Amino acid sequence: MKALLQLATRNVLRQRGRSWMTLLAIAFGVVALILAGGFIKDTVDELGESMIRSQSGHLQVNRAGYREQGSRDPSAYLIEEPEALRKALASIPEVEEVLLRSVFSGLLNNGRTDWAIIGEGVEPDAETRLGTYINVSAGRQLTDADPYGLMLGAGVAQALDLQPGDWVDLLTNTTDGAVNVLEFQVVGIFQTFSKDYDARAVRIPLSAAQALLGDAGVHLAVLRLSRTDATSATQQAAEAALAGEGFEVLDWKRLNPFYEQTVALYRQQFGFLVLVILLMVSLSVGNTINMSVYERAAEFGTMQACGAPRREIARLILLESALLGIAGATLGVVAGNGLALLISWIGIPMPPPPNSDIAYIALVRLAWWITGVSFLIGLLAPIVAALRPARRAARADIADSLRQAV
């Protein structure tokens, strides 16, 4: 095997022109996969982070059944002792902060017309630390110093023609069924990744929401974690800590089903891209290998005439292709990762995605699995392309092969 490896290495180095053509074809395919995979990974990661850091947080805790029946009777699913729940959740590792929210529906009036809204009573400063992906398009963020301040989704502001500084009336039902109304001043207008959310969303301080609803309870506890990768483990820890108390813990993926659908779509697209590039590289490399095997027919005939087994001819061709694959894939990995870093440093301006008004800067994210898959494709492509030529060369008649040297 050592002698065969030395011979294959010499043959690769001897045919420098064809070897470089093959290397470049393989490297091009590997670079394309790394860049495409990194771009898709960035898109998926940014979508997930935008959902986490503009609306849902990493985890949400609520009374069991709230998601299914809470819209009919939200008062039945209030968490009456939110501070005790906050304390229990805050002790879990990886939990950086526990935010409390009250959710309600109502009507917003600008003095001329009403607009149906979905309101959230939030802890302003804590929400600012969580909502790093929220774009404040006018005004400023809500703060704890705004007892009757209000932030509007961009769609609500447009529908009611409101600007920061305007005063509005917010009308809703209390937990007892009575009608209550409070006056708020608009301090800011925000945009998230979802236009549908922005078309109905209104945020006010939690204390104002509790006064409006006439109850000191909350509907949700939102967990902000130190890192997104810890979501699953933290969810299990939270479920164990709250076992038997009638709570359910939902992660951000379940809270945002659109994310899973998007991930499934991109996975299929990347899988199809892998197959296309594998086919293209195999065809490109296969043409070069076919020409090489045809021109070296006399060489292979001489080897057989000197006693080399037919299978050794096939092994030699496949080994040469594997060496080219290793070299080309390595070159492609180095070039692809280098280009990914360069492109990420420059950034790719992207238009707003569907159902959003916010443009963003895309990157090409590096990941070991993308690099591994790309390297494997670069290695396998020349080997797959060499299978048929190697078989044909091994089965060729010795006399016919030698006759090509004449």
GROMACS .gro file of C-alpha atoms in nm:
model
  406
    1MET     CA    1   0.000   0.000   0.000
    2LYS     CA    2   0.288   0.236   0.078
    3ALA     CA    3   0.438   0.181  -0.269
    4LEU     CA    4   0.096   0.238  -0.429
    5LEU     CA    5   0.055   0.562  -0.234
    6GLN     CA    6   0.398   0.684  -0.345
    7LEU     CA    7   0.315   0.601  -0.707
    8ALA     CA    8  -0.021   0.780  -0.685
    9THR     CA    9   0.146   1.088  -0.535
   10ARG     CA   10   0.406   1.095  -0.814
   11ASN     CA   11   0.135   1.062  -1.080
   12VAL     CA   12  -0.062   1.352  -0.929
   13LEU     CA   13   0.250   1.572  -0.919
   14ARG     CA   14   0.357   1.462  -1.267
   15GLN     CA   15   0.030   1.575  -1.428
   16ARG     CA   16   0.037   1.925  -1.287
   17GLY     CA   17  -0.196   2.088  -1.540
   18ARG     CA   18  -0.480   1.843  -1.496
   19SER     CA   19  -0.418   1.818  -1.123
   20TRP     CA   20  -0.459   2.194  -1.083
   21MET     CA   21  -0.776   2.195  -1.292
   22THR     CA   22  -0.920   1.921  -1.073
   23LEU     CA   23  -0.809   2.094  -0.752
   24LEU     CA   24  -0.970   2.422  -0.854
   25ALA     CA   25  -1.297   2.253  -0.951
   26ILE     CA   26  -1.313   2.075  -0.615
   27ALA     CA   27  -1.213   2.386  -0.420
   28PHE     CA   28  -1.477   2.593  -0.600
   29GLY     CA   29  -1.750   2.349  -0.497
   30VAL     CA   30  -1.629   2.343  -0.136
   31VAL     CA   31  -1.614   2.724  -0.120
   32ALA     CA   32  -1.966   2.749  -0.263
   33LEU     CA   33  -2.100   2.511   0.000
   34ILE     CA   34  -1.927   2.690   0.289
   35LEU     CA   35  -2.054   3.030   0.178
   36ALA     CA   36  -2.409   2.909   0.108
   37GLY     CA   37  -2.426   2.709   0.431
   38GLY     CA   38  -2.286   2.997   0.634
   39PHE     CA   39  -2.533   3.242   0.481
   40ILE     CA   40  -2.826   3.012   0.556
   41LYS     CA   41  -2.702   2.957   0.912
   42ASP     CA   42  -2.680   3.332   0.967
   43THR     CA   43  -3.033   3.380   0.833
   44VAL     CA   44  -3.172   3.111   1.061
   45ASP     CA   45  -2.975   3.229   1.367
   46GLU     CA   46  -3.073   3.591   1.315
   47LEU     CA   47  -3.438   3.496   1.273
   48GLY     CA   48  -3.429   3.302   1.600
   49GLU     CA   49  -3.253   3.580   1.791
   50SER     CA   50  -3.490   3.842   1.653
   51MET     CA   51  -3.786   3.641   1.782
   52ILE     CA   52  -3.624   3.589   2.120
   53ARG     CA   53  -3.506   3.946   2.168
   54SER     CA   54  -3.808   4.130   2.038
   55GLN     CA   55  -4.105   3.929   2.165
   56SER     CA   56  -4.085   3.591   2.330
   57GLY     CA   57  -3.765   3.570   2.533
   58HIS     CA   58  -3.595   3.231   2.563
   59LEU     CA   59  -3.864   3.071   2.780
   60GLN     CA   60  -4.210   3.164   2.903
   61VAL     CA   61  -4.391   3.030   3.209
   62ASN     CA   62  -4.768   3.052   3.242
   63ARG     CA   63  -5.058   2.870   3.401
   64ALA     CA   64  -5.143   2.538   3.233
   65GLY     CA   65  -5.414   2.592   2.975
   66TYR     CA   66  -5.351   2.964   2.931
   67ARG     CA   67  -5.242   2.925   2.567
   68GLU     CA   68  -5.558   2.735   2.475
   69GLN     CA   69  -5.824   2.906   2.689
   70GLY     CA   70  -5.664   3.229   2.812
   71SER     CA   71  -5.812   3.445   2.540
   72ARG     CA   72  -6.165   3.357   2.659
   73ASP     CA   73  -6.107   3.411   3.029
   74PRO     CA   74  -5.763   3.562   3.097
   75SER     CA   75  -5.842   3.632   3.463
   76ALA     CA   76  -5.872   3.258   3.531
   77TYR     CA   77  -5.505   3.208   3.441
   78LEU     CA   78  -5.346   3.488   3.639
   79ILE     CA   79  -5.032   3.415   3.840
   80GLU     CA   80  -5.131   3.560   4.178
   81GLU     CA   81  -4.787   3.542   4.343
   82PRO     CA   82  -4.550   3.652   4.067
   83GLU     CA   83  -4.261   3.748   4.295
   84ALA     CA   84  -4.244   3.398   4.443
   85LEU     CA   85  -4.238   3.256   4.091
   86ARG     CA   86  -3.969   3.504   3.989
   87LYS     CA   87  -3.752   3.402   4.285
   88ALA     CA   88  -3.786   3.031   4.205
   89LEU     CA   89  -3.696   3.081   3.838
   90ALA     CA   90  -3.411   3.325   3.901
   91SER     CA   91  -3.223   3.060   4.103
   92ILE     CA   92  -3.188   2.833   3.798
   93PRO     CA   93  -2.841   2.839   3.635
   94GLU     CA   94  -2.815   3.032   3.303
   95VAL     CA   95  -3.118   3.249   3.391
   96GLU     CA   96  -3.004   3.611   3.379
   97GLU     CA   97  -3.337   3.778   3.438
   98VAL     CA   98  -3.706   3.696   3.491
   99LEU     CA   99  -3.952   3.946   3.345
  100LEU     CA  100  -4.322   3.965   3.432
  101ARG     CA  101  -4.594   4.050   3.182
  102SER     CA  102  -4.969   4.101   3.180
  103VAL     CA  103  -5.150   4.052   2.851
  104PHE     CA  104  -5.486   4.207   2.764
  105SER     CA  105  -5.694   4.320   2.470
  106GLY     CA  106  -5.869   4.650   2.438
  107LEU     CA  107  -5.934   4.960   2.232
  108LEU     CA  108  -5.697   5.252   2.177
  109ASN     CA  109  -5.858   5.587   2.108
  110ASN     CA  110  -5.685   5.894   1.966
  111GLY     CA  111  -5.985   6.123   2.014
  112ARG     CA  112  -6.123   6.050   1.670
  113THR     CA  113  -6.133   5.674   1.623
  114ASP     CA  114  -6.073   5.344   1.799
  115TRP     CA  115  -5.827   5.068   1.712
  116ALA     CA  116  -5.833   4.714   1.851
  117ILE     CA  117  -5.503   4.632   2.018
  118ILE     CA  118  -5.324   4.353   2.203
  119GLY     CA  119  -5.167   4.514   2.507
  120GLU     CA  120  -4.875   4.406   2.722
  121GLY     CA  121  -4.796   4.531   3.067
  122VAL     CA  122  -4.418   4.505   3.094
  123GLU     CA  123  -4.130   4.599   3.321
  124PRO     CA  124  -3.977   4.870   3.097
  125ASP     CA  125  -3.609   4.864   3.193
  126ALA     CA  126  -3.595   4.485   3.197
  127GLU     CA  127  -3.771   4.469   2.859
  128THR     CA  128  -3.512   4.709   2.717
  129ARG     CA  129  -3.236   4.470   2.822
  130LEU     CA  130  -3.420   4.181   2.656
  131GLY     CA  131  -3.545   4.361   2.344
  132THR     CA  132  -3.217   4.438   2.175
  133TYR     CA  133  -3.368   4.349   1.836
  134ILE     CA  134  -3.654   4.596   1.869
  135ASN     CA  135  -3.611   4.896   1.641
  136VAL     CA  136  -3.740   5.221   1.789
  137SER     CA  137  -3.838   5.410   1.474
  138ALA     CA  138  -3.957   5.724   1.657
  139GLY     CA  139  -3.928   5.853   2.010
  140ARG     CA  140  -3.753   5.639   2.272
  141GLN     CA  141  -3.782   5.326   2.480
  142LEU     CA  142  -4.029   5.303   2.765
  143THR     CA  143  -3.858   5.332   3.106
  144ASP     CA  144  -3.951   5.269   3.468
  145ALA     CA  145  -3.978   5.648   3.507
  146ASP     CA  146  -4.281   5.654   3.272
  147PRO     CA  147  -4.574   5.546   3.495
  148TYR     CA  148  -4.823   5.630   3.221
  149GLY     CA  149  -4.603   5.608   2.914
  150LEU     CA  150  -4.694   5.391   2.616
  151MET     CA  151  -4.511   5.239   2.320
  152LEU     CA  152  -4.690   5.159   1.996
  153GLY     CA  153  -4.621   4.911   1.723
  154ALA     CA  154  -4.554   5.086   1.392
  155GLY     CA  155  -4.881   4.956   1.245
  156VAL     CA  156  -5.087   5.095   1.534
  157ALA     CA  157  -4.916   5.433   1.509
  158GLN     CA  158  -4.982   5.448   1.136
  159ALA     CA  159  -5.347   5.345   1.171
  160LEU     CA  160  -5.421   5.611   1.435
  161ASP     CA  161  -5.178   5.872   1.300
  162LEU     CA  162  -4.993   5.898   1.631
  163GLN     CA  163  -4.652   6.040   1.711
  164PRO     CA  164  -4.440   6.051   2.028
  165GLY     CA  165  -4.589   6.308   2.267
  166ASP     CA  166  -4.951   6.241   2.170
  167TRP     CA  167  -5.203   6.138   2.436
  168VAL     CA  168  -5.437   5.841   2.390
  169ASP     CA  169  -5.708   5.662   2.588
  170LEU     CA  170  -5.673   5.288   2.649
  171LEU     CA  171  -5.996   5.106   2.727
  172THR     CA  172  -6.026   4.747   2.845
  173ASN     CA  173  -6.220   4.521   3.081
  174THR     CA  174  -6.104   4.458   3.435
  175THR     CA  175  -6.077   4.106   3.573
  176ASP     CA  176  -6.421   4.161   3.732
  177GLY     CA  177  -6.577   4.243   3.397
  178ALA     CA  178  -6.610   4.618   3.444
  179VAL     CA  179  -6.492   4.866   3.185
  180ASN     CA  180  -6.185   5.073   3.273
  181VAL     CA  181  -5.999   5.344   3.085
  182LEU     CA  182  -5.670   5.524   3.146
  183GLU     CA  183  -5.491   5.800   2.958
  184PHE     CA  184  -5.135   5.741   2.835
  185GLN     CA  185  -4.872   5.946   2.654
  186VAL     CA  186  -4.696   5.793   2.354
  187VAL     CA  187  -4.320   5.787   2.422
  188GLY     CA  188  -4.204   5.571   2.131
  189ILE     CA  189  -4.293   5.373   1.821
  190PHE     CA  190  -4.126   5.036   1.762
  191GLN     CA  191  -4.082   4.776   1.492
  192THR     CA  192  -4.010   4.405   1.527
  193PHE     CA  193  -3.953   4.128   1.272
  194SER     CA  194  -4.332   4.079   1.244
  195LYS     CA  195  -4.559   4.336   1.078
  196ASP     CA  196  -4.864   4.147   1.209
  197TYR     CA  197  -4.744   4.194   1.566
  198ASP     CA  198  -4.661   4.560   1.510
  199ALA     CA  199  -5.010   4.620   1.369
  200ARG     CA  200  -5.173   4.544   1.707
  201ALA     CA  201  -4.905   4.569   1.976
  202VAL     CA  202  -4.913   4.825   2.258
  203ARG     CA  203  -4.682   4.820   2.560
  204ILE     CA  204  -4.742   4.999   2.891
  205PRO     CA  205  -4.573   4.967   3.231
  206LEU     CA  206  -4.677   4.661   3.431
  207SER     CA  207  -4.801   4.874   3.722
  208ALA     CA  208  -5.029   5.067   3.485
  209ALA     CA  209  -5.160   4.744   3.334
  210GLN     CA  210  -5.236   4.606   3.680
  211ALA     CA  211  -5.423   4.926   3.766
  212LEU     CA  212  -5.610   4.908   3.435
  213LEU     CA  213  -5.707   4.542   3.492
  214GLY     CA  214  -5.773   4.588   3.862
  215ASP     CA  215  -5.553   4.293   3.964
  216ALA     CA  216  -5.195   4.261   4.086
  217GLY     CA  217  -5.141   3.927   3.912
  218VAL     CA  218  -4.956   3.862   3.585
  219HIS     CA  219  -5.002   3.620   3.298
  220LEU     CA  220  -4.643   3.542   3.198
  221ALA     CA  221  -4.296   3.509   3.338
  222VAL     CA  222  -4.040   3.557   3.059
  223LEU     CA  223  -3.688   3.419   3.105
  224ARG     CA  224  -3.381   3.583   2.954
  225LEU     CA  225  -3.088   3.340   2.947
  226SER     CA  226  -2.715   3.397   2.925
  227ARG     CA  227  -2.701   3.201   2.600
  228THR     CA  228  -2.956   3.056   2.361
  229ASP     CA  229  -2.787   2.714   2.355
  230ALA     CA  230  -2.889   2.664   2.719
  231THR     CA  231  -3.263   2.686   2.644
  232SER     CA  232  -3.337   2.313   2.649
  233ALA     CA  233  -3.148   2.242   2.972
  234THR     CA  234  -3.300   2.546   3.144
  235GLN     CA  235  -3.649   2.443   3.035
  236GLN     CA  236  -3.601   2.102   3.196
  237ALA     CA  237  -3.471   2.263   3.515
  238ALA     CA  238  -3.768   2.504   3.526
  239GLU     CA  239  -4.017   2.221   3.473
  240ALA     CA  240  -3.855   2.026   3.758
  241ALA     CA  241  -3.860   2.330   3.989
  242LEU     CA  242  -4.229   2.399   3.917
  243ALA     CA  243  -4.350   2.039   3.904
  244GLY     CA  244  -4.700   1.994   4.047
  245GLU     CA  245  -4.775   2.367   4.070
  246GLY     CA  246  -4.991   2.393   3.758
  247PHE     CA  247  -4.743   2.577   3.538
  248GLU     CA  248  -4.622   2.504   3.186
  249VAL     CA  249  -4.283   2.608   3.046
  250LEU     CA  250  -4.259   2.681   2.673
  251ASP     CA  251  -3.940   2.744   2.480
  252TRP     CA  252  -3.901   3.009   2.212
  253LYS     CA  253  -3.926   2.759   1.927
  254ARG     CA  254  -4.269   2.642   2.037
  255LEU     CA  255  -4.376   3.001   2.091
  256ASN     CA  256  -4.268   3.086   1.735
  257PRO     CA  257  -4.382   2.805   1.502
  258PHE     CA  258  -4.283   3.018   1.202
  259TYR     CA  259  -3.918   2.958   1.300
  260GLU     CA  260  -3.944   2.577   1.272
  261GLN     CA  261  -4.114   2.606   0.935
  262THR     CA  262  -3.838   2.838   0.811
  263VAL     CA  263  -3.564   2.604   0.938
  264ALA     CA  264  -3.724   2.305   0.766
  265LEU     CA  265  -3.741   2.500   0.440
  266TYR     CA  266  -3.376   2.606   0.455
  267ARG     CA  267  -3.262   2.255   0.544
  268GLN     CA  268  -3.429   2.119   0.233
  269GLN     CA  269  -3.277   2.395   0.023
  270PHE     CA  270  -2.928   2.332   0.159
  271GLY     CA  271  -2.965   1.955   0.106
  272PHE     CA  272  -3.067   2.013  -0.254
  273LEU     CA  273  -2.773   2.252  -0.298
  274VAL     CA  274  -2.533   1.987  -0.165
  275LEU     CA  275  -2.661   1.735  -0.420
  276VAL     CA  276  -2.636   1.986  -0.706
  277ILE     CA  277  -2.279   2.085  -0.619
  278LEU     CA  278  -2.178   1.721  -0.571
  279LEU     CA  279  -2.316   1.646  -0.918
  280MET     CA  280  -2.149   1.950  -1.077
  281VAL     CA  281  -1.810   1.882  -0.921
  282SER     CA  282  -1.832   1.511  -1.007
  283LEU     CA  283  -1.910   1.588  -1.371
  284SER     CA  284  -1.635   1.850  -1.394
  285VAL     CA  285  -1.376   1.631  -1.227
  286GLY     CA  286  -1.501   1.322  -1.411
  287ASN     CA  287  -1.424   1.479  -1.746
  288THR     CA  288  -1.063   1.545  -1.642
  289ILE     CA  289  -1.020   1.196  -1.496
  290ASN     CA  290  -1.167   1.033  -1.807
  291MET     CA  291  -0.920   1.218  -2.029
  292SER     CA  292  -0.632   1.126  -1.800
  293VAL     CA  293  -0.724   0.757  -1.789
  294TYR     CA  294  -0.767   0.742  -2.167
  295GLU     CA  295  -0.426   0.902  -2.232
  296ARG     CA  296  -0.256   0.671  -1.981
  297ALA     CA  297  -0.401   0.351  -2.125
  298ALA     CA  298  -0.055   0.238  -2.242
  299GLU     CA  299   0.085   0.303  -1.893
  300PHE     CA  300  -0.182   0.084  -1.735
  301GLY     CA  301  -0.130  -0.182  -2.002
  302THR     CA  302   0.243  -0.186  -1.925
  303MET     CA  303   0.170  -0.226  -1.552
  304GLN     CA  304  -0.054  -0.524  -1.622
  305ALA     CA  305   0.203  -0.675  -1.860
  306CYS     CA  306   0.458  -0.651  -1.577
  307GLY     CA  307   0.227  -0.849  -1.347
  308ALA     CA  308   0.020  -0.583  -1.173
  309PRO     CA  309  -0.328  -0.717  -1.086
  310ARG     CA  310  -0.627  -0.550  -1.248
  311ARG     CA  311  -0.761  -0.440  -0.909
  312GLU     CA  312  -0.434  -0.254  -0.846
  313ILE     CA  313  -0.498  -0.040  -1.153
  314ALA     CA  314  -0.839   0.053  -1.019
  315ARG     CA  315  -0.698   0.118  -0.672
  316LEU     CA  316  -0.428   0.343  -0.818
  317ILE     CA  317  -0.680   0.558  -1.005
  318LEU     CA  318  -0.909   0.583  -0.702
  319LEU     CA  319  -0.616   0.667  -0.476
  320GLU     CA  320  -0.502   0.944  -0.709
  321SER     CA  321  -0.857   1.082  -0.708
  322ALA     CA  322  -0.871   1.062  -0.327
  323LEU     CA  323  -0.542   1.255  -0.301
  324LEU     CA  324  -0.680   1.520  -0.534
  325GLY     CA  325  -0.999   1.526  -0.329
  326ILE     CA  326  -0.811   1.577  -0.002
  327ALA     CA  327  -0.594   1.851  -0.147
  328GLY     CA  328  -0.883   2.026  -0.326
  329ALA     CA  329  -1.115   2.003  -0.023
  330THR     CA  330  -0.844   2.139   0.206
  331LEU     CA  331  -0.780   2.426  -0.033
  332GLY     CA  332  -1.154   2.492  -0.053
  333VAL     CA  333  -1.196   2.486   0.328
  334VAL     CA  334  -0.914   2.737   0.376
  335ALA     CA  335  -1.040   2.965   0.097
  336GLY     CA  336  -1.406   2.929   0.197
  337ASN     CA  337  -1.350   3.009   0.564
  338GLY     CA  338  -1.124   3.299   0.469
  339LEU     CA  339  -1.387   3.442   0.234
  340ALA     CA  340  -1.657   3.389   0.499
  341LEU     CA  341  -1.458   3.596   0.749
  342LEU     CA  342  -1.394   3.867   0.489
  343ILE     CA  343  -1.758   3.884   0.380
  344SER     CA  344  -1.875   3.891   0.743
  345TRP     CA  345  -1.635   4.174   0.816
  346ILE     CA  346  -1.778   4.374   0.524
  347GLY     CA  347  -2.140   4.262   0.571
  348ILE     CA  348  -2.414   4.194   0.315
  349PRO     CA  349  -2.695   4.457   0.313
  350MET     CA  350  -3.025   4.269   0.289
  351PRO     CA  351  -3.376   4.400   0.219
  352PRO     CA  352  -3.651   4.343   0.477
  353PRO     CA  353  -3.759   3.978   0.492
  354PRO     CA  354  -4.122   3.881   0.423
  355ASN     CA  355  -4.369   4.020   0.678
  356SER     CA  356  -4.116   4.275   0.805
  357ASP     CA  357  -4.011   4.633   0.737
  358ILE     CA  358  -3.663   4.611   0.889
  359ALA     CA  359  -3.358   4.563   0.667
  360TYR     CA  360  -3.053   4.393   0.814
  361ILE     CA  361  -2.687   4.312   0.752
  362ALA     CA  362  -2.627   3.944   0.673
  363LEU     CA  363  -2.308   3.756   0.758
  364VAL     CA  364  -2.158   3.421   0.661
  365ARG     CA  365  -2.133   3.229   0.987
  366LEU     CA  366  -1.872   2.958   1.032
  367ALA     CA  367  -1.976   2.622   1.174
  368TRP     CA  368  -1.784   2.298   1.210
  369TRP     CA  369  -2.064   2.091   1.058
  370ILE     CA  370  -2.084   2.312   0.747
  371THR     CA  371  -1.706   2.289   0.702
  372GLY     CA  372  -1.718   1.913   0.761
  373VAL     CA  373  -1.996   1.852   0.508
  374SER     CA  374  -1.821   2.071   0.253
  375PHE     CA  375  -1.489   1.890   0.301
  376LEU     CA  376  -1.662   1.553   0.270
  377ILE     CA  377  -1.831   1.656  -0.054
  378GLY     CA  378  -1.496   1.776  -0.191
  379LEU     CA  379  -1.338   1.442  -0.099
  380LEU     CA  380  -1.617   1.221  -0.232
  381ALA     CA  381  -1.678   1.403  -0.561
  382PRO     CA  382  -1.352   1.295  -0.737
  383ILE     CA  383  -1.376   0.944  -0.594
  384VAL     CA  384  -1.731   0.904  -0.725
  385ALA     CA  385  -1.624   1.051  -1.060
  386ALA     CA  386  -1.332   0.805  -1.083
  387LEU     CA  387  -1.531   0.486  -1.019
  388ARG     CA  388  -1.634   0.425  -1.381
  389PRO     CA  389  -1.300   0.520  -1.543
  390ALA     CA  390  -1.113   0.303  -1.289
  391ARG     CA  391  -1.335   0.007  -1.362
  392ARG     CA  392  -1.296   0.053  -1.738
  393ALA     CA  393  -0.916   0.086  -1.713
  394ALA     CA  394  -0.890  -0.226  -1.497
  395ARG     CA  395  -1.097  -0.433  -1.740
  396ALA     CA  396  -0.922  -0.310  -2.058
  397ASP     CA  397  -0.744  -0.567  -2.273
  398ILE     CA  398  -0.365  -0.554  -2.224
  399ALA     CA  399  -0.290  -0.574  -2.597
  400ASP     CA  400  -0.535  -0.296  -2.680
  401SER     CA  401  -0.387  -0.077  -2.408
  402LEU     CA  402  -0.029  -0.133  -2.525
  403ARG     CA  403  -0.127  -0.071  -2.885
  404GLN     CA  404  -0.219   0.291  -2.794
  405ALA     CA  405   0.149   0.362  -2.727
  406VAL     CA  406   0.241   0.280  -3.087
   0.00000   0.00000   0.00000
